[in-house]
Coordinates of C-alpha atoms in Angstrom, one line a residue:
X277 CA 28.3 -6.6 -37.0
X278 CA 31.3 -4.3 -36.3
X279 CA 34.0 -5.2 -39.5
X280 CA 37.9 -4.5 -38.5
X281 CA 38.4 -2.0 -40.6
X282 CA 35.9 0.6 -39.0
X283 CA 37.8 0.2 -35.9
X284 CA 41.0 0.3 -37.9
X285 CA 39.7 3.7 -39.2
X286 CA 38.5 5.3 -35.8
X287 CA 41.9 4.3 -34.4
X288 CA 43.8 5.8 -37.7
X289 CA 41.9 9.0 -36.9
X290 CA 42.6 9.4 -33.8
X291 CA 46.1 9.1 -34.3
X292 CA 46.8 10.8 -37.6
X293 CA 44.2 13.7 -36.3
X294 CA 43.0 13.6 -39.3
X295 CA 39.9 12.2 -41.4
X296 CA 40.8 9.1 -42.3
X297 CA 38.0 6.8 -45.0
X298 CA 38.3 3.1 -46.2
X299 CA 37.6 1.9 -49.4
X300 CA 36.7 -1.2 -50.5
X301 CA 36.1 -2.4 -54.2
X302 CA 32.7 -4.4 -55.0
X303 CA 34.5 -7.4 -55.5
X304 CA 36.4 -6.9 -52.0
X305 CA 33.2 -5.5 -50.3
X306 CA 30.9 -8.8 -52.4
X307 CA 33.7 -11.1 -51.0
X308 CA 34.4 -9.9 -47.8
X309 CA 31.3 -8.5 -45.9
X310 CA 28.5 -10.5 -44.6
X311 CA 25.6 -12.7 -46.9
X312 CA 22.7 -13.7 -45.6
X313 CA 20.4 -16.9 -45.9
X314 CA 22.9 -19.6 -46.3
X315 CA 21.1 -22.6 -44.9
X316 CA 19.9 -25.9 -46.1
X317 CA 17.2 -27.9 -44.2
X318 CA 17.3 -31.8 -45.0
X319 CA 14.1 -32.6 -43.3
X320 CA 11.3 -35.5 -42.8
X321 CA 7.8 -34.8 -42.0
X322 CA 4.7 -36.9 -41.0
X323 CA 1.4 -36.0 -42.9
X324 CA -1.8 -37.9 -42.5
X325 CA -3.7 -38.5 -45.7
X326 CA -6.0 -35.0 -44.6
X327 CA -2.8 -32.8 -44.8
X328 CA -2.5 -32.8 -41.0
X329 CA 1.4 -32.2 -40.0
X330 CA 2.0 -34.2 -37.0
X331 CA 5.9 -34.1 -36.8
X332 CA 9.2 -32.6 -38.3
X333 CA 12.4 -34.0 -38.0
X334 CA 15.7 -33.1 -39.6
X335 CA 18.8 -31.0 -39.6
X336 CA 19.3 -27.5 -40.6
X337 CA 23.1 -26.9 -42.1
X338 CA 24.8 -23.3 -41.9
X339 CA 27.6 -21.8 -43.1
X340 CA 29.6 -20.7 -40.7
X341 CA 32.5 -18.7 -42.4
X342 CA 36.2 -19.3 -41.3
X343 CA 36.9 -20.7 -38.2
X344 CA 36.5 -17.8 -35.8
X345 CA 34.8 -18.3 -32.4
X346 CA 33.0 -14.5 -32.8
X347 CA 32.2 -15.5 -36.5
X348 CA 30.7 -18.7 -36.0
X349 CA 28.7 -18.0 -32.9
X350 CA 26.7 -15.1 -34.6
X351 CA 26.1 -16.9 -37.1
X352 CA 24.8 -19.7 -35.2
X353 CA 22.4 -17.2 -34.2
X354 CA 20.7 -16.9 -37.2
X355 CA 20.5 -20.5 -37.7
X356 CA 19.1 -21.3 -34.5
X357 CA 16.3 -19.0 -34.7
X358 CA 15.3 -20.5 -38.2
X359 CA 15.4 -23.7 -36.5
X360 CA 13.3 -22.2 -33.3
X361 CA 11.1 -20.6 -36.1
X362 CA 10.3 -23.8 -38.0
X363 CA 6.6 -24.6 -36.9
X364 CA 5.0 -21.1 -37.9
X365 CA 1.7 -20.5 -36.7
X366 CA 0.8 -23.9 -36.9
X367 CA -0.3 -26.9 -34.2
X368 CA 2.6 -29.2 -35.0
X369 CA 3.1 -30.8 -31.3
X370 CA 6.2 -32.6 -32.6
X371 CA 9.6 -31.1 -33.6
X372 CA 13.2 -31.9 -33.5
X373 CA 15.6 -29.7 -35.7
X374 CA 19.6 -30.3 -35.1
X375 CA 21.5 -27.2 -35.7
X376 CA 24.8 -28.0 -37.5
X377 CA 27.4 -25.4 -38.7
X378 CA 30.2 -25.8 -41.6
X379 CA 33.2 -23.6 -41.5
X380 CA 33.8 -22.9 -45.1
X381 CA 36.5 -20.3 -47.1
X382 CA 33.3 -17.9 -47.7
X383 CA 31.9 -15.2 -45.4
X384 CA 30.1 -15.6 -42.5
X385 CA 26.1 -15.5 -42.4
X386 CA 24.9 -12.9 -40.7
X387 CA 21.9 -10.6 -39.9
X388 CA 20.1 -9.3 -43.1
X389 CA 16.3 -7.8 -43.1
X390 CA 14.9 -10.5 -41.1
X391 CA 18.1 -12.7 -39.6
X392 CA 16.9 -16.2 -38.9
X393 CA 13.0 -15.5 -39.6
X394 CA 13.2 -15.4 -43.3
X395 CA 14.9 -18.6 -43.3
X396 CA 12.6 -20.6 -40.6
X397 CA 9.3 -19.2 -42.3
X398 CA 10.8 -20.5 -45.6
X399 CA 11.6 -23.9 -44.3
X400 CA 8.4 -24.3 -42.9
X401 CA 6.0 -22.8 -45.3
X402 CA 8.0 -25.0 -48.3
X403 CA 7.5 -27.7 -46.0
X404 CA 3.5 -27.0 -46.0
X405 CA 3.6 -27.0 -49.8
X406 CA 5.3 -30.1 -50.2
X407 CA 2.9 -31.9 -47.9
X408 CA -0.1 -30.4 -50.1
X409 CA 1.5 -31.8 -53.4
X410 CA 1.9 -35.1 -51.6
X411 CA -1.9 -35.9 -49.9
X412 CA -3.7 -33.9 -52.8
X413 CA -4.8 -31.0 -50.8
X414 CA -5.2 -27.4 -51.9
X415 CA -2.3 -25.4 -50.0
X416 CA -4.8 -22.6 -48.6
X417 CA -7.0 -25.6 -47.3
X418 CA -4.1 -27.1 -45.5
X419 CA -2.8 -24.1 -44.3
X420 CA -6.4 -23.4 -42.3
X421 CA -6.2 -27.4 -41.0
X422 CA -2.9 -26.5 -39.2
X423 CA -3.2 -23.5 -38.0
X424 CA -3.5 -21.9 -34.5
X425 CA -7.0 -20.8 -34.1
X426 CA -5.3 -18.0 -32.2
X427 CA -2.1 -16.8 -29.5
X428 CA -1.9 -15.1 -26.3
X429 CA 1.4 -16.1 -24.9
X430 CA 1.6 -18.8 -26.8
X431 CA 5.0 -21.0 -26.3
X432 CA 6.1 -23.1 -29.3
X433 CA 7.8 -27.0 -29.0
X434 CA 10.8 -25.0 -30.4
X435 CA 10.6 -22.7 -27.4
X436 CA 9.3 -19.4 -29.6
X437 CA 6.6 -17.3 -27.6
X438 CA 3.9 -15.6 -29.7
X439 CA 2.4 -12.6 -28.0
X440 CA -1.0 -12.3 -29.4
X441 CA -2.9 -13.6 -33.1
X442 CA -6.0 -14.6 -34.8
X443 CA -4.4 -16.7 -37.4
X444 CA -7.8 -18.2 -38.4
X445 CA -9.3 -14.8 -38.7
X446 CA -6.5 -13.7 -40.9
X447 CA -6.5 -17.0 -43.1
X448 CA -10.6 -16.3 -43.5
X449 CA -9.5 -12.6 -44.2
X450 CA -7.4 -13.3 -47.0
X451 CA -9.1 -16.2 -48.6
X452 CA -11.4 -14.1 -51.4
X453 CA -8.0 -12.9 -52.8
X454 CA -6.9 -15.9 -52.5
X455 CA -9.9 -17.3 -54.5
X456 CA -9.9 -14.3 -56.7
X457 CA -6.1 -15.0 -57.9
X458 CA -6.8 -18.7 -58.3
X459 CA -9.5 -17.2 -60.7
X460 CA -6.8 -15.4 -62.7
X461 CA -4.5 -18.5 -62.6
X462 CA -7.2 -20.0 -64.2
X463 CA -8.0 -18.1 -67.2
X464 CA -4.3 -17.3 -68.1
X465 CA -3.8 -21.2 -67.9
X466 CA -7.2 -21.4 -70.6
X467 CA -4.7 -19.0 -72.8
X468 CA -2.3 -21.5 -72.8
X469 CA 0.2 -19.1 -70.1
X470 CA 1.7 -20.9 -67.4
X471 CA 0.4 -19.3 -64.0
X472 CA 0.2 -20.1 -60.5
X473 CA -0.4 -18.7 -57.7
X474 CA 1.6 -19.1 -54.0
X475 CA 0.9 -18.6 -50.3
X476 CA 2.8 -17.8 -47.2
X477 CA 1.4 -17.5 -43.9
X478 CA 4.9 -15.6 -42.2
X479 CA 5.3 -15.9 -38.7
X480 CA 7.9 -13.6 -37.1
X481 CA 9.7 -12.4 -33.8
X482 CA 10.5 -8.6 -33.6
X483 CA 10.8 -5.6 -31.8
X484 CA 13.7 -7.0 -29.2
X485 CA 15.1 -4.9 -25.9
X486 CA 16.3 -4.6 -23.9
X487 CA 14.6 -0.6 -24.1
X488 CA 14.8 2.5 -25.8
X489 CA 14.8 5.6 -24.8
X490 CA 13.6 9.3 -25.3
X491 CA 13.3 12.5 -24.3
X492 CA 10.4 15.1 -24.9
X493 CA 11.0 18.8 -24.7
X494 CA 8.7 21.9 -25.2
X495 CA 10.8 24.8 -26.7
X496 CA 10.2 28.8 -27.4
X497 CA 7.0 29.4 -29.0
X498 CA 5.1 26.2 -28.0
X499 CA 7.0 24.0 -30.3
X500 CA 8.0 20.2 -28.9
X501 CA 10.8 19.1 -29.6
X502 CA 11.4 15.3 -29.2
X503 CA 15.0 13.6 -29.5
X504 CA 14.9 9.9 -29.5
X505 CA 18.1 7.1 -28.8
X506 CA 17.3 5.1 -31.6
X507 CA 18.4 6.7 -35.3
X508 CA 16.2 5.7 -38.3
X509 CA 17.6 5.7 -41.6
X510 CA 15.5 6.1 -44.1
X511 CA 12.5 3.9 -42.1
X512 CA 10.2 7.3 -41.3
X513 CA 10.5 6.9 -37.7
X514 CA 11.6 10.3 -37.4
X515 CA 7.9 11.2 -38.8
X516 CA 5.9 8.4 -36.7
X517 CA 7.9 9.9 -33.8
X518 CA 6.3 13.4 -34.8
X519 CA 3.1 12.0 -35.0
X520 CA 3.0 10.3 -31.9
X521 CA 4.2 13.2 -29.9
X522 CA 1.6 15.3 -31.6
X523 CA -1.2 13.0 -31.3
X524 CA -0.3 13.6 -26.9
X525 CA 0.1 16.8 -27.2
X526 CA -3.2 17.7 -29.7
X527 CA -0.9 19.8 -32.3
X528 CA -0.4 19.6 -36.0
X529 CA 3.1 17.2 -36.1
X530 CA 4.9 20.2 -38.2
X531 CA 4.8 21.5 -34.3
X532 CA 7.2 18.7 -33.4
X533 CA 10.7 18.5 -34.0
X534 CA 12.4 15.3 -34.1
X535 CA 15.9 14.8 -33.0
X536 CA 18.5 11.5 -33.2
X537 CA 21.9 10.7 -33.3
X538 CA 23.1 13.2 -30.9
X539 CA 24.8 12.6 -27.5
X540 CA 25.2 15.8 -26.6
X541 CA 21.2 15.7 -26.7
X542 CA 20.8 12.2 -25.4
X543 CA 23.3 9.7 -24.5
X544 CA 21.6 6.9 -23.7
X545 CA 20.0 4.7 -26.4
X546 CA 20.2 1.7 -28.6
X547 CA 19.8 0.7 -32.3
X548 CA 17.2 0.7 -35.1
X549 CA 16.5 -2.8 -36.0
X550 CA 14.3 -5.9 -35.9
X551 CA 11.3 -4.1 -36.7
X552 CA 11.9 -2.5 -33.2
X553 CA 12.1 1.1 -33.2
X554 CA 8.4 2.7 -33.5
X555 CA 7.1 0.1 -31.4
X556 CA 9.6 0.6 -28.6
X557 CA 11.2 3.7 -29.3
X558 CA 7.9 4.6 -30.3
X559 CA 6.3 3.8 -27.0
X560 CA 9.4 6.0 -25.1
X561 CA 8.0 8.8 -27.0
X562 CA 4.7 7.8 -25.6
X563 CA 5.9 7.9 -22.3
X564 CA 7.8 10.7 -21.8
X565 CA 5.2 12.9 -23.9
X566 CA 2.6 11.8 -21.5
X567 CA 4.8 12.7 -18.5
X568 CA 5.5 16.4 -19.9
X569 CA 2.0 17.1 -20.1
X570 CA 1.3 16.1 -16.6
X571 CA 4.2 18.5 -15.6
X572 CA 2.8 21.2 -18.1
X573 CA -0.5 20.4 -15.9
X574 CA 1.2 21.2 -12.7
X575 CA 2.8 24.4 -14.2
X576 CA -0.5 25.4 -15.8
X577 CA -2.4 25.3 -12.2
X578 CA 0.4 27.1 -10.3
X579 CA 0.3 30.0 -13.1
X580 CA -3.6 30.2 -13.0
X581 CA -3.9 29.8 -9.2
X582 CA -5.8 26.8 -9.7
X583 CA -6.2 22.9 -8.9
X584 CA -4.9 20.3 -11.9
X585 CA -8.2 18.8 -11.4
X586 CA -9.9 22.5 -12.2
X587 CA -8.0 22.0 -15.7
X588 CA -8.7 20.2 -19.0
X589 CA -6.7 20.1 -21.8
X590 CA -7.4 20.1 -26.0
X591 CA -5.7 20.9 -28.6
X592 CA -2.7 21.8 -27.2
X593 CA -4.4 24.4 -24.4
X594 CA -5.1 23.9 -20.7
X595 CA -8.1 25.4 -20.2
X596 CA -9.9 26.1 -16.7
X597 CA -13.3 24.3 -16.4
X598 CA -16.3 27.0 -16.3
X599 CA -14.8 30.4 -17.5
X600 CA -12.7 29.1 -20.4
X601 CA -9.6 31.1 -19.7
X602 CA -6.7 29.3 -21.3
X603 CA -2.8 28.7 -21.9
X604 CA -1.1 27.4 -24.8
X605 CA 1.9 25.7 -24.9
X606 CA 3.9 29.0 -25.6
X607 CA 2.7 30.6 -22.9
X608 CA 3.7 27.3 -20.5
X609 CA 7.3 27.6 -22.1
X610 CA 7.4 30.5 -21.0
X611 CA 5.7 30.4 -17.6
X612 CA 7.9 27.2 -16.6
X613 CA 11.1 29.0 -17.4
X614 CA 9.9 31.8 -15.0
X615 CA 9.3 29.2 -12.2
X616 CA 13.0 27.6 -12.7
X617 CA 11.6 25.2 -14.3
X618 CA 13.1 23.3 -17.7
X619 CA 10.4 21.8 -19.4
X620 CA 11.1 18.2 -20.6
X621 CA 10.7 14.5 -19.9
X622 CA 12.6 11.5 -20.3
X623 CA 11.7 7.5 -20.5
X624 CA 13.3 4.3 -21.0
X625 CA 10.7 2.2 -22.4
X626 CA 12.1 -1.2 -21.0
X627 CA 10.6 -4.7 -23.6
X628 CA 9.7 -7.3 -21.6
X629 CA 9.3 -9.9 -24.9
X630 CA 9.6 -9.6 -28.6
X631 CA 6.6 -9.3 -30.5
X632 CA 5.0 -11.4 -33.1
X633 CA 3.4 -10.0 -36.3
X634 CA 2.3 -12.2 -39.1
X635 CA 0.2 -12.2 -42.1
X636 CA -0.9 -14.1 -45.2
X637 CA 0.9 -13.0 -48.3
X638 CA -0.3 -14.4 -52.1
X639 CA 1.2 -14.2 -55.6
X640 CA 0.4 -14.4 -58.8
X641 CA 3.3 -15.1 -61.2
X642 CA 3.9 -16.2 -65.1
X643 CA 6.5 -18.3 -66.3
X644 CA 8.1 -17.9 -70.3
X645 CA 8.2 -21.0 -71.3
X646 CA 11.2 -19.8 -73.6
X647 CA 13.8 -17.8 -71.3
X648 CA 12.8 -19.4 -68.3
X649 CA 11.7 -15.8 -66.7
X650 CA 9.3 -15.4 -64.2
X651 CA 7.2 -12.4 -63.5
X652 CA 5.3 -11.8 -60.7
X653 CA 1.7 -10.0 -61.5
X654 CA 0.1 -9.4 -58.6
X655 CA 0.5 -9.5 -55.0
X656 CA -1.5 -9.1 -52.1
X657 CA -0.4 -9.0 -48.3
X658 CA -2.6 -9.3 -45.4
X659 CA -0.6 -8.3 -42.4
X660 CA -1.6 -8.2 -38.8
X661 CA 1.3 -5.6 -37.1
X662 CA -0.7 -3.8 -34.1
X663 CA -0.9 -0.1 -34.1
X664 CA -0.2 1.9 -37.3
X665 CA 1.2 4.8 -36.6
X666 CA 1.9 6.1 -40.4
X667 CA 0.2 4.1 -42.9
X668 CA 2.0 5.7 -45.3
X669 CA 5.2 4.6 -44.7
X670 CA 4.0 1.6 -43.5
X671 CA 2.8 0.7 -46.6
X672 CA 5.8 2.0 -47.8
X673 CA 8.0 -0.6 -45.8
X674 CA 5.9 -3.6 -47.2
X675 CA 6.7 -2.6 -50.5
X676 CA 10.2 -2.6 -50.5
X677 CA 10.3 -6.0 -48.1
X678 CA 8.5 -7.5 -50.0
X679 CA 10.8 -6.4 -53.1
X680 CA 13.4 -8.0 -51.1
X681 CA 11.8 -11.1 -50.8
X682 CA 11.9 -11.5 -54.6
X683 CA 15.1 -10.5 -55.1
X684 CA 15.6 -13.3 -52.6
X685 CA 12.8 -15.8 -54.7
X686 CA 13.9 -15.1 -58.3
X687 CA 17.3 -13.2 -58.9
X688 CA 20.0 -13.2 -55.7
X689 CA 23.0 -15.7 -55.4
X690 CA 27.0 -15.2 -54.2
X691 CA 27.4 -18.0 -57.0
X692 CA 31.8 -19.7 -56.0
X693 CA 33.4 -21.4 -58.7
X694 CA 35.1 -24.7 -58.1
X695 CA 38.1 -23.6 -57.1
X696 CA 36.9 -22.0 -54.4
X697 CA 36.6 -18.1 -55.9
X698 CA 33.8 -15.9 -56.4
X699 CA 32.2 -15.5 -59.1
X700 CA 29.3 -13.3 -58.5
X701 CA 31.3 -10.1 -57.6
X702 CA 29.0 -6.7 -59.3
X703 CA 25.7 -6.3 -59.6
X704 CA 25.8 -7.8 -63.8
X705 CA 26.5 -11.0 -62.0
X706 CA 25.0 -10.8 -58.2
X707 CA 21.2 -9.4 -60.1
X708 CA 19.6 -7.5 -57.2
X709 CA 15.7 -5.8 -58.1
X710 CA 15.8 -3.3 -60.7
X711 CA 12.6 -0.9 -61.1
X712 CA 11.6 -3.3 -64.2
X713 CA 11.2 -6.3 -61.3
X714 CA 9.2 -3.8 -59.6
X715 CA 6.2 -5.7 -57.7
X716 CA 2.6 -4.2 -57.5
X717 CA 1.3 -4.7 -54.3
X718 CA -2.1 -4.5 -52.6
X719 CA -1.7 -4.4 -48.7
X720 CA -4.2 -4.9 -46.3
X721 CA -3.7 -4.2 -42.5
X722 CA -5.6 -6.9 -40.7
X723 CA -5.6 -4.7 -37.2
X724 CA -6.9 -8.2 -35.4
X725 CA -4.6 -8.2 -32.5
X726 CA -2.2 -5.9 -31.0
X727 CA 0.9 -5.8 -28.5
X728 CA 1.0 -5.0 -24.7
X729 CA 3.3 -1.6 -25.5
X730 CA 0.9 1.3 -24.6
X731 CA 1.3 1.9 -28.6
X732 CA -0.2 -1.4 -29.8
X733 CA 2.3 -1.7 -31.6
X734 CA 4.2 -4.7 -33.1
X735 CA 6.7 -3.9 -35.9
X736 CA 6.4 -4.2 -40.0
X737 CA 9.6 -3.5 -41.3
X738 CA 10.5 -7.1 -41.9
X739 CA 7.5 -9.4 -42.5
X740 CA 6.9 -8.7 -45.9
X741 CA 10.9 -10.1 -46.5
X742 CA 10.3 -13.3 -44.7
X743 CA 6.6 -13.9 -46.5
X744 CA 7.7 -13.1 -50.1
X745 CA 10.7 -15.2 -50.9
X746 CA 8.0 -18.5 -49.9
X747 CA 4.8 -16.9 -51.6
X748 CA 6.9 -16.5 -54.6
X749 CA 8.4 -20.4 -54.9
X750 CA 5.3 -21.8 -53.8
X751 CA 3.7 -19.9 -57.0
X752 CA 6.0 -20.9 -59.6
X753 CA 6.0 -24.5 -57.7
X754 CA 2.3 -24.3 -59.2
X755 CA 2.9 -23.1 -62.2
X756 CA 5.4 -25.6 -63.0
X757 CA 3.4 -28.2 -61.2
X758 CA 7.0 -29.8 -60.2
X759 CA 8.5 -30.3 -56.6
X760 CA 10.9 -27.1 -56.5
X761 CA 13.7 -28.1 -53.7
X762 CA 16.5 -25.1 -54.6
X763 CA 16.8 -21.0 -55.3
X764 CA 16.9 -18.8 -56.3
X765 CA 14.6 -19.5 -59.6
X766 CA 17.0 -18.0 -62.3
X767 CA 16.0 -18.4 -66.0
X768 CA 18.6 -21.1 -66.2
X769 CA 17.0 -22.8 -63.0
X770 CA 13.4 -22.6 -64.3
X771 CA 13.7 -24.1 -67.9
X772 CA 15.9 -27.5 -66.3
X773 CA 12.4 -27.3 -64.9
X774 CA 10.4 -27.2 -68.0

């Protein structure tokens, strides 16, 4: 969302001709800049007495911020795609969610690590929970009832598409941990601790268009050079890029140098977000790498006197079939520049749909019975995202959604007083994750299904977000064995509970 104040800025400098920068105080930027998550679902739901859902009905409330056409209707965007988002991965043929927004004195709702999905998967995986309590059936067990043996194109009653799954392989997949934290439950409940442990089977949308694009260059001494319209920051695209040029091209990725955020290098791209840009910026670095080395090809042939089908080409060499003789890709610099020739590719890799990744996240958590604290002890996520490029920073983006998630869970509130004021306005009284909330977690990538980009890629960068928060709740749900309606689970809000 664009604020009034950057444009007021921009315009300032352009005026003044000189820098101009806006501050803003916590309190004004707490009070005055979007929040996130502000929904409330009052719902009915029809179990039978195996835990089969076979209906939800009910009405999801937003807040909508002041009265401002521009406000509310983003905002309504968020909300609607909870709503759209409310039957998971599960068979439930019969749904009917009204969408109601209330224009308040607070700020507007708007997109935050997941924007709409967080909220939806919450809704619906609390919902699955509640209907265990209620027919007496273990909440892994009634997960596998209701859930889609499996996707491919498959339309929801809300209207949601899911582009490929194998939900009940992934349930199967996860359910040793699942057994093996129940275990641990166990014991520390023998103790006399009060454990439990939660699931969340997330379902998400990601990776939105309308394209991306990018452009792949070799440079002096064989180096490629790749400069993409989408800028990460602080994701590790700019490395997955690297490694996805390099993987084309058969060279160490320190031989790739990776570009964004320039228009005098590329003036045509979009945005990083949605869990969108390796999968489709990603796949325009595919592309346009793939359509360099075919010109390379052509360049190679004319140079040796040969026909591109008399080539091969390995590790970052065309080399003529028989005799061996060879050029690298400094040589081919060179040689195209002497045939007028710049050498360099660009692709607009256009998304047809969104993708859907999903997963099955557990938790282990222990309440004090004294201060009402809850810690979470261990956590395992089972995601199924496509392709992975960079497990490293993968993994590395699971970790700190799923961080999120808890915050979300345990600790995060804009908490107004009656008169209308807020109260929470620095982090001593809006209590984000510090490193002691720090949660361990053991990720698995499921690799079960993958997207139609030529990557196989789906996205990551928000699923762990929008499985956490529900994992969490559903776990101190069991350790409290009490219907938990409300977050997040403060101390205060946990002992009322005890």
């Amino acid at each position: 969302m664009t604020y009034p104040e950057e444009l007021a800025v921009s315009a300032l400098a352009v005026l003044t001709k000189r820098p101009v920068k806006w501050f803003n105080t916590r309190a004004e930027d707490m009070a005055s800049t979007n929040q996130g998550r502000d929904m409330i679902l009052k719902f009915r739901a029809g179990v039978d007495r195996q835990g089969r859902i076979l209906g939800i009905e009910g009405t999801l409330y937003f807040d909508a911020g002041a009265p401002i056409a521009e406000v509310n209707e983003s905002a309504f965007g968020m909300a609607s795609t909870a709503a759209r988002m409310i039957t998971g991965h599960y068979d439930i043929g019969n749904v009917n969610v009204r969408v109601l927004g209330v224009n308040t004195n607070k700020t507007v709702i708007e997109a935050y690590r997941g924007a709409g999905r967080p909220e939806g998967s919450y809704f619906i995986e609390r919902i699955v929970n509640l209907a265990a309590r209620k027919v007496g059936v273990d909440q892994f067990e009634i997960r596998q009832l209701n859930s889609l043996k499996e996707a491919n194109q498959y339309r929801t009653p809300t209207g949601m598409t899911h582009d490929s799954g194998r939900y009940w392989e992934a349930l199967e997949r996860a359910k040793p941990a699942y057994l093996e934290l129940r275990r641990k439950r166990d014991e520390m409940r023998s103790r006399g601790e009060t454990a439990g442990v939660g699931v969340a089977f997330p379902a998400e949308i990601a990776s939105f268009g309308p394209y991306e694009t990018a452009k792949v260059k070799l440079t002096s001494g064989g180096k490629v050079q790749v400069v993409s319209g989408s800028g990460p920051h602080g994701q590790g695209d700019g490395t997955a890029f690297a490694m996805i040029a390099a993987d084309v091209f058969e060279v160490d990725p320190s031989q790739v140098e990776v570009l964004w955020g320039d228009t005098d290098l590329i003036a045509d791209g979009q945005y990083t977000a949605g869990s969108r840009t390796v999968a489709i910026g990603g796949a325009a670095v595919y592309e346009a790498s793939l359509r360099l080395k075919e010109r390379l090809a052509k360049t190679a042939a004319e140079a040796m006197g040969v026909d591109v089908a008399q080539l091969e080409y390995s590790e970052g060499k065309f080399r003529r079939k028989g005799d061996g003789d060879s050029m690298d890709l400094s040589r081919l610099f060179d040689a195209s520049l002497s045939m007028g020739v710049v050498p360099e590719e660009s692709y607009s890799y256009v998304q047809k749909l969104y993708y859907s990744p999903y997963g099955v996240h557990l938790a282990l958590v222990k309440v004090d019975r004294e201060t009402g604290e809850v810690r979470v002890l261990d956590y395992r996520a089972f995601d199924d995202v496509g392709t992975v490029v960079n497990p490293l920073t993968t993994e590395g983006q699971v970790h700190g959604a799923v961080l999120q998630g808890v915050g979300q869970a345990l600790y995060e509130a804009a908490i107004y007083g009656d008169d209308g004021s807020l109260l929470s306005t620095d982090f001593l009284s809006y209590h984000v994750p510090r490193p002691k909330d720090y949660v361990r977690v053991l990720w698995t990538s499921l690799g079960l299904a993958k997207s139609d980009n030529p990557l196989g890629a789906k996205g990551i960068g928000e699923l762990g977000t929008i499985a956490a928060t529900p994992a969490v709740v559903n776990a101190v749900e069991d350790a409290l064995n009490r219907e938990l309606l409300t977050m997040p689970l403060t101390p205060e809000v946990v002992v009322r509970h005890l």
